[in-house]
mmCIF file of C-alpha atoms in Angstrom:
data_model
loop_
_atom_site.group_PDB
_atom_site.id
_atom_site.type_symbol
_atom_site.label_atom_id
_atom_site.label_comp_id
_atom_site.label_asym_id
_atom_site.label_seq_id
_atom_site.Cartn_x
_atom_site.Cartn_y
_atom_site.Cartn_z
ATOM 1 C CA MET A 1361 16.087 0.733 19.394
ATOM 2 C CA GLN A 1362 16.224 -3.119 18.611
ATOM 3 C CA GLU A 1363 18.337 -4.320 15.830
ATOM 4 C CA ARG A 1364 16.236 -4.053 12.714
ATOM 5 C CA SER A 1365 18.248 -6.498 10.333
ATOM 6 C CA ARG A 1366 21.085 -9.475 10.575
ATOM 7 C CA THR A 1367 22.230 -8.183 7.172
ATOM 8 C CA PRO A 1368 23.522 -4.988 5.327
ATOM 9 C CA MET A 1369 21.352 -2.867 4.286
ATOM 10 C CA GLY A 1370 23.130 -3.241 0.780
ATOM 11 C CA SER A 1371 22.283 -6.529 0.341
ATOM 12 C CA LEU A 1372 18.917 -6.763 1.444
ATOM 13 C CA THR A 1373 18.326 -3.577 -0.793
ATOM 14 C CA ASP A 1374 19.936 -4.811 -3.689
ATOM 15 C CA ALA A 1375 17.811 -8.279 -3.328
ATOM 16 C CA TRP A 1376 14.547 -6.328 -2.971
ATOM 17 C CA VAL A 1377 15.415 -3.940 -6.066
ATOM 18 C CA GLU A 1378 16.095 -7.148 -8.040
ATOM 19 C CA SER A 1379 12.578 -8.524 -6.812
ATOM 20 C CA GLY A 1380 11.022 -5.297 -7.974
ATOM 21 C CA LYS A 1381 12.196 -5.355 -11.319
ATOM 22 C CA HIS A 1382 10.541 -8.715 -12.159
ATOM 23 C CA PHE A 1383 7.402 -7.339 -10.439
ATOM 24 C CA SER A 1384 7.079 -4.037 -11.713
ATOM 25 C CA ASN A 1385 5.535 -5.202 -15.311
ATOM 26 C CA SER A 1386 3.354 -7.664 -13.627
ATOM 27 C CA VAL A 1387 -0.003 -5.691 -13.891
ATOM 28 C CA GLU A 1388 -1.989 -8.588 -13.840
ATOM 29 C CA HIS A 1389 -0.247 -10.029 -10.509
ATOM 30 C CA PHE A 1390 -0.678 -6.547 -9.328
ATOM 31 C CA TYR A 1391 -3.778 -6.018 -9.558
ATOM 32 C CA SER A 1392 -5.098 -9.482 -7.904
ATOM 33 C CA SER A 1393 -2.609 -9.054 -4.953
ATOM 34 C CA MET A 1394 -4.316 -5.605 -4.140
ATOM 35 C CA MET A 1395 -7.865 -7.217 -4.078
ATOM 36 C CA ALA A 1396 -6.312 -9.717 -1.591
ATOM 37 C CA ALA A 1397 -4.710 -6.747 0.293
ATOM 38 C CA ASN A 1398 -7.983 -5.193 0.704
ATOM 39 C CA ARG A 1399 -9.711 -7.802 1.733
ATOM 40 C CA ALA A 1400 -7.190 -8.651 4.558
ATOM 41 C CA MET A 1401 -7.165 -4.926 5.523
ATOM 42 C CA PHE A 1402 -10.921 -5.174 5.673
ATOM 43 C CA PRO A 1403 -11.923 -8.416 7.320
ATOM 44 C CA GLY A 1404 -14.958 -6.939 9.056
ATOM 45 C CA LEU A 1405 -16.512 -4.747 6.211
ATOM 46 C CA SER A 1406 -19.349 -6.992 5.154
ATOM 47 C CA ASN A 1407 -20.367 -7.185 8.713
ATOM 48 C CA GLY A 1408 -19.994 -3.458 9.332
ATOM 49 C CA ASP A 1409 -18.462 -4.080 12.511
ATOM 50 C CA ASP A 1410 -15.819 -1.823 12.670
ATOM 51 C CA ARG A 1411 -15.674 0.065 9.714
ATOM 52 C CA GLN A 1412 -16.098 4.314 9.912
ATOM 53 C CA PRO A 1413 -18.102 6.516 8.046
ATOM 54 C CA PRO A 1414 -16.449 6.768 4.555
ATOM 55 C CA VAL A 1415 -13.900 9.571 4.304
ATOM 56 C CA SER A 1416 -14.389 12.836 1.998
ATOM 57 C CA PRO A 1417 -15.198 12.603 -0.945
ATOM 58 C CA GLU A 1418 -16.994 9.363 0.750
ATOM 59 C CA VAL A 1419 -15.884 6.403 -1.752
ATOM 60 C CA SER A 1420 -13.479 5.102 0.917
ATOM 61 C CA TYR A 1421 -14.194 3.618 4.161
ATOM 62 C CA SER A 1422 -12.027 4.042 6.785
ATOM 63 C CA LYS A 1423 -11.022 2.830 10.525
ATOM 64 C CA ALA A 1424 -10.350 4.482 13.744
ATOM 65 C CA ASP A 1425 -6.764 3.644 13.831
ATOM 66 C CA TRP A 1426 -5.869 4.473 10.323
ATOM 67 C CA THR A 1427 -4.212 7.851 9.383
ATOM 68 C CA PHE A 1428 -5.126 9.767 6.372
ATOM 69 C CA GLU A 1429 -3.695 13.458 5.208
ATOM 70 C CA HIS A 1430 -4.700 15.067 1.689
ATOM 71 C CA ALA A 1431 -2.405 18.053 0.879
ATOM 72 C CA ASP A 1432 -3.902 20.060 -1.912
ATOM 73 C CA GLU A 1433 -1.224 22.813 -3.165
ATOM 74 C CA THR A 1434 -3.539 24.605 -5.376
ATOM 75 C CA ASP A 1435 -5.798 25.331 -2.672
ATOM 76 C CA ASP A 1436 -9.048 24.097 -4.701
ATOM 77 C CA ALA A 1437 -11.950 24.017 -2.480
ATOM 78 C CA ASP A 1438 -13.883 21.686 -5.282
ATOM 79 C CA GLY A 1439 -12.179 18.565 -5.041
ATOM 80 C CA VAL A 1440 -10.278 18.812 -8.322
ATOM 81 C CA VAL A 1441 -7.292 16.856 -8.716
ATOM 82 C CA SER A 1442 -4.176 19.095 -9.176
ATOM 83 C CA VAL A 1443 -0.495 18.599 -10.010
ATOM 84 C CA GLY A 1444 1.224 18.828 -6.442
ATOM 85 C CA ASP A 1445 -1.479 17.154 -4.424
ATOM 86 C CA THR A 1446 -0.163 14.810 -2.170
ATOM 87 C CA ILE A 1447 -1.945 11.679 -0.205
ATOM 88 C CA ARG A 1448 -0.274 10.174 2.766
ATOM 89 C CA PHE A 1449 -1.928 6.834 4.365
ATOM 90 C CA SER A 1450 -0.315 5.185 7.256
ATOM 91 C CA LYS A 1451 -1.195 2.040 9.186
ATOM 92 C CA THR A 1452 0.309 -0.729 11.268
ATOM 93 C CA LEU A 1453 0.525 -4.164 9.538
ATOM 94 C CA THR A 1454 -0.594 -6.610 12.187
ATOM 95 C CA GLU A 1455 -0.002 -10.154 12.806
ATOM 96 C CA ARG A 1456 -3.222 -11.015 11.733
ATOM 97 C CA GLU A 1457 -3.128 -9.092 8.375
ATOM 98 C CA ILE A 1458 -0.493 -10.714 7.548
ATOM 99 C CA ARG A 1459 -1.896 -14.608 8.061
ATOM 100 C CA GLU A 1460 -5.150 -13.382 6.815
ATOM 101 C CA PHE A 1461 -3.641 -12.207 3.528
ATOM 102 C CA ALA A 1462 -1.573 -15.134 3.026
ATOM 103 C CA ASP A 1463 -4.864 -17.126 3.175
ATOM 104 C CA ALA A 1464 -6.733 -14.671 1.023
ATOM 105 C CA SER A 1465 -3.997 -14.541 -1.830
ATOM 106 C CA GLY A 1466 -2.190 -17.816 -1.575
ATOM 107 C CA ASP A 1467 0.954 -16.645 -0.623
ATOM 108 C CA THR A 1468 1.992 -18.858 2.339
ATOM 109 C CA ASN A 1469 5.570 -18.492 1.846
ATOM 110 C CA ARG A 1470 7.283 -19.155 4.918
ATOM 111 C CA LEU A 1471 9.374 -16.462 5.231
ATOM 112 C CA HIS A 1472 6.171 -14.819 6.195
ATOM 113 C CA LEU A 1473 4.807 -17.280 8.692
ATOM 114 C CA ASP A 1474 7.115 -19.591 10.120
ATOM 115 C CA ASP A 1475 9.318 -17.850 13.078
ATOM 116 C CA ASP A 1476 12.257 -20.844 12.545
ATOM 117 C CA PHE A 1477 12.050 -20.953 9.053
ATOM 118 C CA ALA A 1478 12.528 -16.986 8.709
ATOM 119 C CA GLU A 1479 15.370 -17.162 11.296
ATOM 120 C CA ARG A 1480 17.305 -18.938 8.833
ATOM 121 C CA THR A 1481 16.978 -16.675 6.232
ATOM 122 C CA ARG A 1482 18.775 -13.468 5.247
ATOM 123 C CA PHE A 1483 16.212 -11.621 6.902
ATOM 124 C CA GLY A 1484 16.586 -13.318 10.354
ATOM 125 C CA ARG A 1485 12.981 -13.127 11.200
ATOM 126 C CA ARG A 1486 9.516 -13.277 9.548
ATOM 127 C CA ILE A 1487 8.457 -10.011 7.498
ATOM 128 C CA VAL A 1488 5.511 -8.664 6.012
ATOM 129 C CA HIS A 1489 4.592 -9.481 2.658
ATOM 130 C CA GLY A 1490 5.592 -7.043 0.123
ATOM 131 C CA THR A 1491 2.398 -6.949 -1.602
ATOM 132 C CA LEU A 1492 0.658 -6.431 1.389
ATOM 133 C CA VAL A 1493 2.832 -3.520 1.722
ATOM 134 C CA SER A 1494 2.246 -1.835 -1.460
ATOM 135 C CA GLY A 1495 -1.448 -2.189 -0.819
ATOM 136 C CA LEU A 1496 -1.186 0.859 1.369
ATOM 137 C CA ILE A 1497 -0.711 2.684 -2.035
ATOM 138 C CA SER A 1498 -4.092 1.592 -3.491
ATOM 139 C CA ALA A 1499 -5.428 2.662 -0.161
ATOM 140 C CA ALA A 1500 -3.840 6.009 -0.515
ATOM 141 C CA LEU A 1501 -4.938 6.266 -3.849
ATOM 142 C CA ALA A 1502 -8.290 5.666 -3.147
ATOM 143 C CA ARG A 1503 -8.543 8.401 -1.157
ATOM 144 C CA LEU A 1504 -8.086 11.102 -3.941
ATOM 145 C CA PRO A 1505 -11.231 13.020 -5.125
ATOM 146 C CA GLY A 1506 -13.360 11.068 -6.947
ATOM 147 C CA LEU A 1507 -13.318 7.541 -8.188
ATOM 148 C CA THR A 1508 -9.835 6.241 -8.722
ATOM 149 C CA ILE A 1509 -8.833 3.394 -11.289
ATOM 150 C CA TYR A 1510 -5.525 2.134 -11.673
ATOM 151 C CA LEU A 1511 -4.151 2.024 -14.871
ATOM 152 C CA SER A 1512 -0.397 1.038 -14.037
ATOM 153 C CA GLN A 1513 1.773 0.478 -11.137
ATOM 154 C CA ASP A 1514 5.583 0.399 -11.354
ATOM 155 C CA LEU A 1515 7.411 -1.032 -7.751
ATOM 156 C CA GLN A 1516 11.005 -1.203 -6.590
ATOM 157 C CA PHE A 1517 11.162 -3.307 -3.184
ATOM 158 C CA LEU A 1518 14.007 -1.833 -1.542
ATOM 159 C CA GLY A 1519 13.593 -3.314 2.394
ATOM 160 C CA PRO A 1520 11.565 -5.331 4.545
ATOM 161 C CA VAL A 1521 9.076 -4.346 6.885
ATOM 162 C CA ASP A 1522 8.500 -5.853 10.276
ATOM 163 C CA ILE A 1523 5.204 -7.050 11.669
ATOM 164 C CA GLY A 1524 3.308 -4.614 13.644
ATOM 165 C CA GLU A 1525 5.228 -1.791 11.892
ATOM 166 C CA THR A 1526 3.511 1.216 10.844
ATOM 167 C CA VAL A 1527 4.114 2.200 7.690
ATOM 168 C CA THR A 1528 3.166 5.099 5.678
ATOM 169 C CA ALA A 1529 1.850 5.350 1.541
ATOM 170 C CA ILE A 1530 2.696 8.544 0.147
ATOM 171 C CA CYS A 1531 1.510 9.545 -3.294
ATOM 172 C CA GLU A 1532 1.987 13.019 -5.050
ATOM 173 C CA VAL A 1533 0.364 13.865 -8.596
ATOM 174 C CA VAL A 1534 3.217 14.665 -10.882
ATOM 175 C CA GLU A 1535 1.425 15.074 -14.036
ATOM 176 C CA ASP A 1536 -1.729 15.844 -15.614
ATOM 177 C CA LEU A 1537 -1.893 13.513 -18.438
ATOM 178 C CA GLY A 1538 -5.109 14.725 -19.771
ATOM 179 C CA ASP A 1539 -8.907 13.007 -19.930
ATOM 180 C CA GLY A 1540 -8.807 12.465 -16.208
ATOM 181 C CA ARG A 1541 -5.349 10.739 -16.501
ATOM 182 C CA TYR A 1542 -2.781 11.140 -13.936
ATOM 183 C CA ARG A 1543 0.795 10.478 -12.984
ATOM 184 C CA LEU A 1544 1.709 9.853 -9.504
ATOM 185 C CA THR A 1545 4.964 9.159 -7.183
ATOM 186 C CA THR A 1546 4.489 5.987 -4.932
ATOM 187 C CA VAL A 1547 5.972 5.547 -2.075
ATOM 188 C CA VAL A 1548 6.251 3.745 1.324
ATOM 189 C CA GLU A 1549 8.521 4.613 3.957
ATOM 190 C CA ASP A 1550 8.870 2.546 7.642
ATOM 191 C CA GLU A 1551 8.571 3.893 11.200
ATOM 192 C CA ASP A 1552 12.174 5.542 10.608
ATOM 193 C CA GLY A 1553 11.057 7.688 7.403
ATOM 194 C CA GLU A 1554 13.316 4.968 5.620
ATOM 195 C CA THR A 1555 11.879 4.223 2.063
ATOM 196 C CA VAL A 1556 11.298 0.513 1.639
ATOM 197 C CA ILE A 1557 8.919 0.774 -1.624
ATOM 198 C CA ASP A 1558 9.549 3.006 -4.759
ATOM 199 C CA GLY A 1559 7.221 3.524 -7.422
ATOM 200 C CA GLU A 1560 5.226 5.561 -10.346
ATOM 201 C CA ALA A 1561 1.399 4.543 -11.079
ATOM 202 C CA ILE A 1562 -0.862 6.103 -13.493
ATOM 203 C CA VAL A 1563 -4.449 6.310 -12.899
ATOM 204 C CA LEU A 1564 -7.671 7.463 -13.798
ATOM 205 C CA ILE A 1565 -9.934 9.296 -11.742
ATOM 206 C CA ASP A 1566 -13.734 9.706 -12.781
ATOM 207 C CA ASP A 1567 -16.203 11.758 -11.076
ATOM 208 C CA ALA A 1568 -18.098 9.583 -7.754
ATOM 209 C CA PRO A 1569 -21.447 8.017 -8.655
ATOM 210 C CA GLU A 1570 -23.661 10.424 -6.155
ATOM 211 C CA ASP A 1571 -26.643 8.456 -6.317
ATOM 212 C CA ALA A 1572 -24.548 5.438 -4.930
ATOM 213 C CA LEU A 1573 -22.876 7.398 -2.229
ATOM 214 C CA GLU A 1574 -26.578 8.396 -1.205
ATOM 215 C CA ASP A 1575 -27.318 4.867 0.133
#
């Protein structure tokens, strides 16, 4: 396998953890970035050109090359979220998506867009925007039963993701806080199973509007 980094992983991890500390408390920035990530992940959604039918429970659209799994530890058949439930969502982050995300979010850092510039950085090559990678967490949470609404998200960035790499978000319900609120662990892994993002989210889950889903 081709070497993935030109610098020791320890140095990369320290840098990404430090940046994650500054990021974790910026909920407003996280929400705006998630909206930009969703626009990048669904470039043709408004035209319906390649979208697939909504996945169960018919809240989120999908695409044929995306992978989604929902493990329900309590074997509930009524779509109720329970402690122990786990959602896994995988997709490949392409060159096109990196450039569309840069345009949608305004994050045109040359580390993500300019090969010559990126080769001179600690990473030695272009890498995916960290916020775009974390967008897979939002994609996974959107596939919980019901309508998922973010209340908070803490993140630490532990390593870079290469352009063209397939990454997987893994979200597990670890606590029922009552009144439809849940705490979840939120992890993103790279193709080698290494954790590149680690964090925790609190979400509110409402019933999906059935009348709207019938349209």
